[in-house]
PDB file of C-alpha atoms in Angstrom:
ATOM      1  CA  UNK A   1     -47.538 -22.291 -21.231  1.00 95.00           C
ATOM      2  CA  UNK A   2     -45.997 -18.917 -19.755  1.00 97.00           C
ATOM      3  CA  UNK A   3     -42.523 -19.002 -19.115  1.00 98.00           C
ATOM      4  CA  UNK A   4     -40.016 -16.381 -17.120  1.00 98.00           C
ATOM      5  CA  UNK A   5     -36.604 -16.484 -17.748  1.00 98.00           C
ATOM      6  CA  UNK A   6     -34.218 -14.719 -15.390  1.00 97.00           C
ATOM      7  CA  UNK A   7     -31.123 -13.190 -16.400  1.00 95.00           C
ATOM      8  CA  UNK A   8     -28.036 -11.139 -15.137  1.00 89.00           C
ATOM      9  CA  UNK A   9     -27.305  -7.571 -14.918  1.00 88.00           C
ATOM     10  CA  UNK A  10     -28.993  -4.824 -13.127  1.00 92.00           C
ATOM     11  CA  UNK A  11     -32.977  -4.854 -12.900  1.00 94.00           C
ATOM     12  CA  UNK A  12     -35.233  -1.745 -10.922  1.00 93.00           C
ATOM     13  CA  UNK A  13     -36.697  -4.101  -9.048  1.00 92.00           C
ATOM     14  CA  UNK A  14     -39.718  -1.228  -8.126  1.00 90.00           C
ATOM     15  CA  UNK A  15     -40.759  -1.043 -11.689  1.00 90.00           C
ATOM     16  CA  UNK A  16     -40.660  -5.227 -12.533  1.00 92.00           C
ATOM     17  CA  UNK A  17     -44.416  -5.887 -11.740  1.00 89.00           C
ATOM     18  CA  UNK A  18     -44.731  -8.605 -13.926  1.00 89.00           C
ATOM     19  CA  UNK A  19     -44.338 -11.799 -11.628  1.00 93.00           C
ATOM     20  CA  UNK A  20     -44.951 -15.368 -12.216  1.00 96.00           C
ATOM     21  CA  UNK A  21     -47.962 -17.603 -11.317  1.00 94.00           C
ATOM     22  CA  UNK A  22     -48.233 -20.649  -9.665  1.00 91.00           C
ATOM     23  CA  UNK A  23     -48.426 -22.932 -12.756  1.00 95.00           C
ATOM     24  CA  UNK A  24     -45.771 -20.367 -15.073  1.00 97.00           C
ATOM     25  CA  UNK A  25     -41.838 -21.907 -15.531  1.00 98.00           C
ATOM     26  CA  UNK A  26     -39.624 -20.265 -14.029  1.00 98.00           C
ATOM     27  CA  UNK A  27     -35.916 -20.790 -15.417  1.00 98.00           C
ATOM     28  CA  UNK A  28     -32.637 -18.820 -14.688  1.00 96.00           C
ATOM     29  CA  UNK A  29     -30.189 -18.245 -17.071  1.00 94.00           C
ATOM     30  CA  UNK A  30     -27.095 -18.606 -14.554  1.00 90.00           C
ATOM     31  CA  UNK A  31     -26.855 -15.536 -13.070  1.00 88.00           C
ATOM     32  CA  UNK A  32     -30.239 -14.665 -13.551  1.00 93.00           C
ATOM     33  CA  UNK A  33     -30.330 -16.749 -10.182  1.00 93.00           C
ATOM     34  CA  UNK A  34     -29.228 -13.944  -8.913  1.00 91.00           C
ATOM     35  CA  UNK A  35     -31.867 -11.421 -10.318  1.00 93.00           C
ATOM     36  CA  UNK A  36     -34.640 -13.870  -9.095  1.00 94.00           C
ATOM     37  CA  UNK A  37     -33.779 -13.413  -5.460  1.00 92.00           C
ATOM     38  CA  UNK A  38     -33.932  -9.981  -5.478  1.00 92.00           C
ATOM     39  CA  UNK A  39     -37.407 -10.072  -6.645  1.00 95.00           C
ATOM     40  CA  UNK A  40     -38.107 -12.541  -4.355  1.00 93.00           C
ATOM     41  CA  UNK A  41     -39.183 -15.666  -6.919  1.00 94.00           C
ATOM     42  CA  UNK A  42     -38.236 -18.993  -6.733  1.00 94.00           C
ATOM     43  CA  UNK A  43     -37.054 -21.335  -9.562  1.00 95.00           C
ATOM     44  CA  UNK A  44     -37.777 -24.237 -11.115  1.00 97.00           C
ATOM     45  CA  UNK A  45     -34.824 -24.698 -13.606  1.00 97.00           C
ATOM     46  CA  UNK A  46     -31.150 -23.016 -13.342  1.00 95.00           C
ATOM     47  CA  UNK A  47     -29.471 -23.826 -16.026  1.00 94.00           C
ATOM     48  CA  UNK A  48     -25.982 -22.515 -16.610  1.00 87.00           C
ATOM     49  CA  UNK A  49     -22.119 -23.147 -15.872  1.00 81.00           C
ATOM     50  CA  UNK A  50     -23.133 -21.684 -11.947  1.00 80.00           C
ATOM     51  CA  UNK A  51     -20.283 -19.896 -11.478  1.00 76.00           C
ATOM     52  CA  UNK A  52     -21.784 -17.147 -10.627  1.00 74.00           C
ATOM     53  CA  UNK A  53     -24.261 -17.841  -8.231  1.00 76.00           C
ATOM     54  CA  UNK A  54     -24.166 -16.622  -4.982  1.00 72.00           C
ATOM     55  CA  UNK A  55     -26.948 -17.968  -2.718  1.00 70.00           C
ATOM     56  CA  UNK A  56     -27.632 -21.636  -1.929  1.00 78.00           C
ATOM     57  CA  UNK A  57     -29.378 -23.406  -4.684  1.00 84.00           C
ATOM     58  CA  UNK A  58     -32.334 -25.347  -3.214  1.00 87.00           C
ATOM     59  CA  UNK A  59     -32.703 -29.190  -3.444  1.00 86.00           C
ATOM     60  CA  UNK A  60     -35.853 -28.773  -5.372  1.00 90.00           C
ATOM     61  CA  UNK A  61     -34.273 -27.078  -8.531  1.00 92.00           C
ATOM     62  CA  UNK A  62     -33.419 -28.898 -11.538  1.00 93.00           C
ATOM     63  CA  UNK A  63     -29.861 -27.982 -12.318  1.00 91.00           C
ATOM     64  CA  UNK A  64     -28.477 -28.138 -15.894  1.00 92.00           C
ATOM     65  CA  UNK A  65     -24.790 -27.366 -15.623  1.00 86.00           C
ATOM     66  CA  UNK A  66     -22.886 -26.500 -19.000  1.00 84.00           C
ATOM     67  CA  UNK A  67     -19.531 -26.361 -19.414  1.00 77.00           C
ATOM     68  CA  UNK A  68     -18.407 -22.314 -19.030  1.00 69.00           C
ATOM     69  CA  UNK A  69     -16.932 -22.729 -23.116  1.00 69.00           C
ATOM     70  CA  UNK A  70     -19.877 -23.420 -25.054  1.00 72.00           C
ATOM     71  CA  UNK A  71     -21.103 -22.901 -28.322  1.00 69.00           C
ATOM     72  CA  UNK A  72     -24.868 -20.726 -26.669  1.00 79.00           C
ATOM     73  CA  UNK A  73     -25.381 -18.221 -24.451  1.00 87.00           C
ATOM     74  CA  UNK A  74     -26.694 -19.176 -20.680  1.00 89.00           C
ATOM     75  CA  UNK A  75     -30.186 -16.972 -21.942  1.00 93.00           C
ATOM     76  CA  UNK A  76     -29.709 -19.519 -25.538  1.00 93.00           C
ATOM     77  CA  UNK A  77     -29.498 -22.443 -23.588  1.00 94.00           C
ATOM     78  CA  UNK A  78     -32.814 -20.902 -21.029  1.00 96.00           C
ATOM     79  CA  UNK A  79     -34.963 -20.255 -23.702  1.00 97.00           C
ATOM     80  CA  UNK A  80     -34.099 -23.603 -25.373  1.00 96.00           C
ATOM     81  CA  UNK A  81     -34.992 -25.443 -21.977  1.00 96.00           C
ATOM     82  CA  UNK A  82     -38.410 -23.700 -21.736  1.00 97.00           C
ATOM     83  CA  UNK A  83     -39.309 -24.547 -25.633  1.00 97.00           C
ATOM     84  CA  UNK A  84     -38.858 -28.231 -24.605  1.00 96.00           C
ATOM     85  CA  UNK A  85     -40.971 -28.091 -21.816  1.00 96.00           C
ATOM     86  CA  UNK A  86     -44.137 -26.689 -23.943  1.00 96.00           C
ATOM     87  CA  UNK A  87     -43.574 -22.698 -23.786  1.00 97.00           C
ATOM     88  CA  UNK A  88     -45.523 -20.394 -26.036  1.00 96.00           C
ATOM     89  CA  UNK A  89     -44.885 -17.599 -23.970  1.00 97.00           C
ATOM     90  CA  UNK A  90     -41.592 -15.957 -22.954  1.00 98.00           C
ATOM     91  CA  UNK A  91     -40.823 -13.213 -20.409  1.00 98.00           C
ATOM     92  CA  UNK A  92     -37.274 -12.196 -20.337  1.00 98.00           C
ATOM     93  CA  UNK A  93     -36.223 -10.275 -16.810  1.00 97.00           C
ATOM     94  CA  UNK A  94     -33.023  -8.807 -17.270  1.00 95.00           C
ATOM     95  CA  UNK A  95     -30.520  -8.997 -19.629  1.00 92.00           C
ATOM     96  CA  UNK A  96     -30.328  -5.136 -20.871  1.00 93.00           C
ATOM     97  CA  UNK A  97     -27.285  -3.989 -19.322  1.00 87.00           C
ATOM     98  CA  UNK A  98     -23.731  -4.502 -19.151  1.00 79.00           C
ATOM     99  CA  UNK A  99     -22.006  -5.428 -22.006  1.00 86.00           C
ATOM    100  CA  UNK A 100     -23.320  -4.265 -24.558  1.00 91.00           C
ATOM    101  CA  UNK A 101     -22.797  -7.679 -27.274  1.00 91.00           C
ATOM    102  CA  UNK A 102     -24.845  -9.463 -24.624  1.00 89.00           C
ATOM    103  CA  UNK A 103     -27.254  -7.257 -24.865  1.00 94.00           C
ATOM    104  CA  UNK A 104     -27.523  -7.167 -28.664  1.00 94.00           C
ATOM    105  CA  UNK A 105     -27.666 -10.560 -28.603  1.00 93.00           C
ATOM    106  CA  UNK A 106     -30.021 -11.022 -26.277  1.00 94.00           C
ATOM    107  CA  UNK A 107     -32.116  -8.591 -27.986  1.00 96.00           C
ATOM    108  CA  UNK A 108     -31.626 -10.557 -31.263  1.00 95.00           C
ATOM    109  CA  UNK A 109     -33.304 -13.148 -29.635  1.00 96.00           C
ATOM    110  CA  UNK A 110     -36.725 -11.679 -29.965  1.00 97.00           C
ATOM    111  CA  UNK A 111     -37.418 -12.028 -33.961  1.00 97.00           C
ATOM    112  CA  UNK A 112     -36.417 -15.957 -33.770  1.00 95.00           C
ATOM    113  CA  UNK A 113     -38.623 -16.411 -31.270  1.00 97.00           C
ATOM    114  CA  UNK A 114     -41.015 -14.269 -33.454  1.00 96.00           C
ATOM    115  CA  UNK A 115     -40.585 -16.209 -35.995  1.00 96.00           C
ATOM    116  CA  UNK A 116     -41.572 -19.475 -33.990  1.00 96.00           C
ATOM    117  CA  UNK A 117     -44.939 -18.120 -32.882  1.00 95.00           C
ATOM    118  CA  UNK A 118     -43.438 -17.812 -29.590  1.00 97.00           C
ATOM    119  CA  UNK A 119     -44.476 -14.770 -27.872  1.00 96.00           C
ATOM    120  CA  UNK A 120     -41.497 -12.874 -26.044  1.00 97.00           C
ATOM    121  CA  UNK A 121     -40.478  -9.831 -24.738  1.00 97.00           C
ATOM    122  CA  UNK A 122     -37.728  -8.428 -22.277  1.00 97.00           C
ATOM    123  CA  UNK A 123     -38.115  -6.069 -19.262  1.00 96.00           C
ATOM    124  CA  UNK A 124     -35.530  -5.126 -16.732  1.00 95.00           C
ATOM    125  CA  UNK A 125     -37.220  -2.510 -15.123  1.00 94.00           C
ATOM    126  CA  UNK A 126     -35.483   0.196 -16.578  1.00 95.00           C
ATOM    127  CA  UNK A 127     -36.824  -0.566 -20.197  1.00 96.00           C
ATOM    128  CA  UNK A 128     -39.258  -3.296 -21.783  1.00 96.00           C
ATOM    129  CA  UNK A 129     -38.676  -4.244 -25.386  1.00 97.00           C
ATOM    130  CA  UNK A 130     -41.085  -5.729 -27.489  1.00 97.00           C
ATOM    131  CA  UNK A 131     -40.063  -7.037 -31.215  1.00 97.00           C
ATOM    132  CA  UNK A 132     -42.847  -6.098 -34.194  1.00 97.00           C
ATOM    133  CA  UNK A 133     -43.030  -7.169 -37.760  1.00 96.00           C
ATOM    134  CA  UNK A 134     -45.940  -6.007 -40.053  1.00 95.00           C
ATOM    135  CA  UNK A 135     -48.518  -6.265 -37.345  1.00 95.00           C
ATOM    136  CA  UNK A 136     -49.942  -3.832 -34.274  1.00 95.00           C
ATOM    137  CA  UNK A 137     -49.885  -3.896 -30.709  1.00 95.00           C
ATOM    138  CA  UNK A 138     -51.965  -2.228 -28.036  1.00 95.00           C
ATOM    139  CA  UNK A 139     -49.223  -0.628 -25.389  1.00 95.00           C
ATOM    140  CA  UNK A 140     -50.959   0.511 -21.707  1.00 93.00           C
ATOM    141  CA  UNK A 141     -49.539   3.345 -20.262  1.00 93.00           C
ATOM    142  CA  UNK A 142     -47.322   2.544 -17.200  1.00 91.00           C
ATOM    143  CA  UNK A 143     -44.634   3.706 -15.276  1.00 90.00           C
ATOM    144  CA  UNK A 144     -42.703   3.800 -18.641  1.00 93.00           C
ATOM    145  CA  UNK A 145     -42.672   7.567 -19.621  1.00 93.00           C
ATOM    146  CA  UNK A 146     -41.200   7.263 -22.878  1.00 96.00           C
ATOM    147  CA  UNK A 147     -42.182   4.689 -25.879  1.00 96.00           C
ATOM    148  CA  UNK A 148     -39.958   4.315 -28.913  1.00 96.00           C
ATOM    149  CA  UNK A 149     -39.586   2.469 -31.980  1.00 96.00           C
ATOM    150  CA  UNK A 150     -36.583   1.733 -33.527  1.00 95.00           C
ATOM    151  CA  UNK A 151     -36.408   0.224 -37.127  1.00 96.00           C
ATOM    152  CA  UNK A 152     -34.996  -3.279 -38.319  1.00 96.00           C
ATOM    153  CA  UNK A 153     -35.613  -3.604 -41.856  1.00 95.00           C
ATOM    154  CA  UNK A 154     -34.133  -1.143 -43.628  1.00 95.00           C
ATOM    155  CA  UNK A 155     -37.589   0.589 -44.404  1.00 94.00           C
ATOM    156  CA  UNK A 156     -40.302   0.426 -42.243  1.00 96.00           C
ATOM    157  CA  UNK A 157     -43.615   1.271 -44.093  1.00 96.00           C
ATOM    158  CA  UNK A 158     -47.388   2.023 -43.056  1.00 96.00           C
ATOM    159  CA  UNK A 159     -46.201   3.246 -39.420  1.00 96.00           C
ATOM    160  CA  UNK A 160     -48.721   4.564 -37.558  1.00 97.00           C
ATOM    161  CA  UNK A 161     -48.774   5.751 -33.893  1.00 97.00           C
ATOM    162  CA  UNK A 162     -52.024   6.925 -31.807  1.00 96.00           C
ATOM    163  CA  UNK A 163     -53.005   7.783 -28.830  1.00 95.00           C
ATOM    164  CA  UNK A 164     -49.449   9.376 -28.349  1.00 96.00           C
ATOM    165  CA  UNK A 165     -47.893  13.083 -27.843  1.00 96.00           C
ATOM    166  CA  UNK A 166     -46.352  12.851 -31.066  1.00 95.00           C
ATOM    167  CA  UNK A 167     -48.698  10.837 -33.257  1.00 95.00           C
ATOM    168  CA  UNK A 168     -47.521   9.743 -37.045  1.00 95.00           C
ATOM    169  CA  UNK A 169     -50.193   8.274 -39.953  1.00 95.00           C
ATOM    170  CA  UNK A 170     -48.995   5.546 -42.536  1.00 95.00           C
ATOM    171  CA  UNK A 171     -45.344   7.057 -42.275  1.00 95.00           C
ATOM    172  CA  UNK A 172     -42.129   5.646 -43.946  1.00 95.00           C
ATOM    173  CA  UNK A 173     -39.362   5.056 -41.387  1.00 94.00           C
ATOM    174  CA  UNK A 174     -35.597   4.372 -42.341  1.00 92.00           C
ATOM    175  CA  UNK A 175     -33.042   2.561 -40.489  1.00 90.00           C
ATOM    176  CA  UNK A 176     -30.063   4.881 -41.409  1.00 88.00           C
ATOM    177  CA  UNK A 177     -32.808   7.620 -39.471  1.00 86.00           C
ATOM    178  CA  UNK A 178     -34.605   6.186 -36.684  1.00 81.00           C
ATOM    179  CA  UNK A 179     -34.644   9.339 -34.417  1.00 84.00           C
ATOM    180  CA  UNK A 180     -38.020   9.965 -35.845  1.00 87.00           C
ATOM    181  CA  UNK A 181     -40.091   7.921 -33.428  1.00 94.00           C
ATOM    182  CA  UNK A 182     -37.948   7.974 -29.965  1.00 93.00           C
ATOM    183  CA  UNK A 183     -39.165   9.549 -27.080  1.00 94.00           C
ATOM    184  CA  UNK A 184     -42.577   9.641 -27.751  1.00 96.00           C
ATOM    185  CA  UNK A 185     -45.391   9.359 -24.621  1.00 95.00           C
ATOM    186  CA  UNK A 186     -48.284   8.413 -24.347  1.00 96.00           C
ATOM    187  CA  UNK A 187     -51.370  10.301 -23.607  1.00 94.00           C
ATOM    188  CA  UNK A 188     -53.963   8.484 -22.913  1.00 89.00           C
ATOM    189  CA  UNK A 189     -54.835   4.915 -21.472  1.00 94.00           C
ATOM    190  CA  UNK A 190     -53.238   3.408 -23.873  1.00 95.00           C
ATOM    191  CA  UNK A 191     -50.940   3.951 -27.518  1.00 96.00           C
ATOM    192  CA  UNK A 192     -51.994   1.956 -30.928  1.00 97.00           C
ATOM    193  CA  UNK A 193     -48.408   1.055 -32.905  1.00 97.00           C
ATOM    194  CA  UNK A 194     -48.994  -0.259 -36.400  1.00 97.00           C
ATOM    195  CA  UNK A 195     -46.488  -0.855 -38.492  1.00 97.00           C
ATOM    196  CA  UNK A 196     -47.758  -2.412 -42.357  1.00 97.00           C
ATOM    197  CA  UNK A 197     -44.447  -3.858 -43.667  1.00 97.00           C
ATOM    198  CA  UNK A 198     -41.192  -4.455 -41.665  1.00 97.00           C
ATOM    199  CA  UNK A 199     -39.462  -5.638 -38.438  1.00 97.00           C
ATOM    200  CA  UNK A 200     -38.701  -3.100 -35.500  1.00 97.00           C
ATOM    201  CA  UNK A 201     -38.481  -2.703 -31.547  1.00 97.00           C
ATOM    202  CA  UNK A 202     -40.945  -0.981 -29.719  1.00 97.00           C
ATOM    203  CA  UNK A 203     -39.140   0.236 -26.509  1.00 97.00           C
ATOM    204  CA  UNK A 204     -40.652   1.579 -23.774  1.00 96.00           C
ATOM    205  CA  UNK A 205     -38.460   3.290 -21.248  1.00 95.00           C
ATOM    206  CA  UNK A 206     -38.394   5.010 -17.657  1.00 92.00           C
ATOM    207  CA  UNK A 207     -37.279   8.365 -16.479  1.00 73.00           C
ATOM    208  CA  UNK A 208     -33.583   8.403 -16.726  1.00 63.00           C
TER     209      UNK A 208
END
């Protein structure tokens, strides 16, 4: 099962054209409430302390209130919600800007889920981040102009990148010198990332 999990903080709502279906969960992280109503989706689940929540919550959403101390973040306590229900599938909207711990955190997120089989990324509009660990993925060109990938391990080895302005072949990436592969673009329909042994982000990002 697909889930989307809405958080707070500023989204481009022109560039978010990944929307729910009929059957997908849809869950906000407290003020992710927020973020769903500008993009115009309803909710299923709200789960949060609701403090700050500024439209009327519908009868028809289940509310989990938390107390405001607690020992998980509102996205924590989201994604938590959506792996009891039967999710395989995450898609985080929001939760990239502001403060910056939050979004570390949030971003942190994305190799436990990993790690679960659970498939996950975040998009806010503004950027989409993907997490990948000794494995490949196909990225389509988009509205995104630039594609990055910044290292987690402290070596990344075997990186290759095609179908991009500024290819690489079985490279050795660092994490003390990631400005190797930022800013790339992609030339064609789509860009092959491949990356042999080791954890990183692949970020793609609009037009600042």
């Amino acid at each position: 099962m697909k889930a989307f999990i809405y958080v707070g903080g500023e989204v481009n709502v022109q560039n978010l054209t990944e929307h729910p279906k009929s059957d997908d969960l849809r869950i906000a992280a407290d003020g992710g409430y927020n973020t769903a109503e500008k993009l115009g989706e309803s909710i299923d689940v709200l789960v949060g302390d609701l403090d700050s929540i500024t439209g009327e919550i519908p009868e028809t959403v289940e509310l989990i209130k938390v107390p405001a101390e607690k020992d998980f973040s509102d996205l924590q306590l989201a994604i938590n919600v959506a792996l009891e229900k039967g999710a395989d599938e995450i898609v985080i909207i929001g939760g990239l800007s502001g403060r910056l711990d939050h979004t570390l955190a949030n971003l942190a997120l994305l190799p436990t889920l990993a790690a679960m089989r659970v498939h996950a990324h975040i998009n806010d509009g503004f950027n989409r981040v993907r997490y990948l660990n000794s494995s490949s993925t196909l990225i389509a060109r988009s509205h995104y102009k630039y594609l990055s990938l910044i290292p987690i391990s402290e070596k990344l080895r075997g990186v290759s990148i095609e179908g991009c302005k500024y290819p690489l072949k079985n490279a050795t990436l660092t994490k003390r010198e990631p400005t190797l592969t930022i800013s790339n673009e992609i030339e064609g329909n789509c860009a092959l990332i491949s990356v042999r042994k080791g954890e990183c982000y692949v970020i793609e990002s609009a037009q600042a």
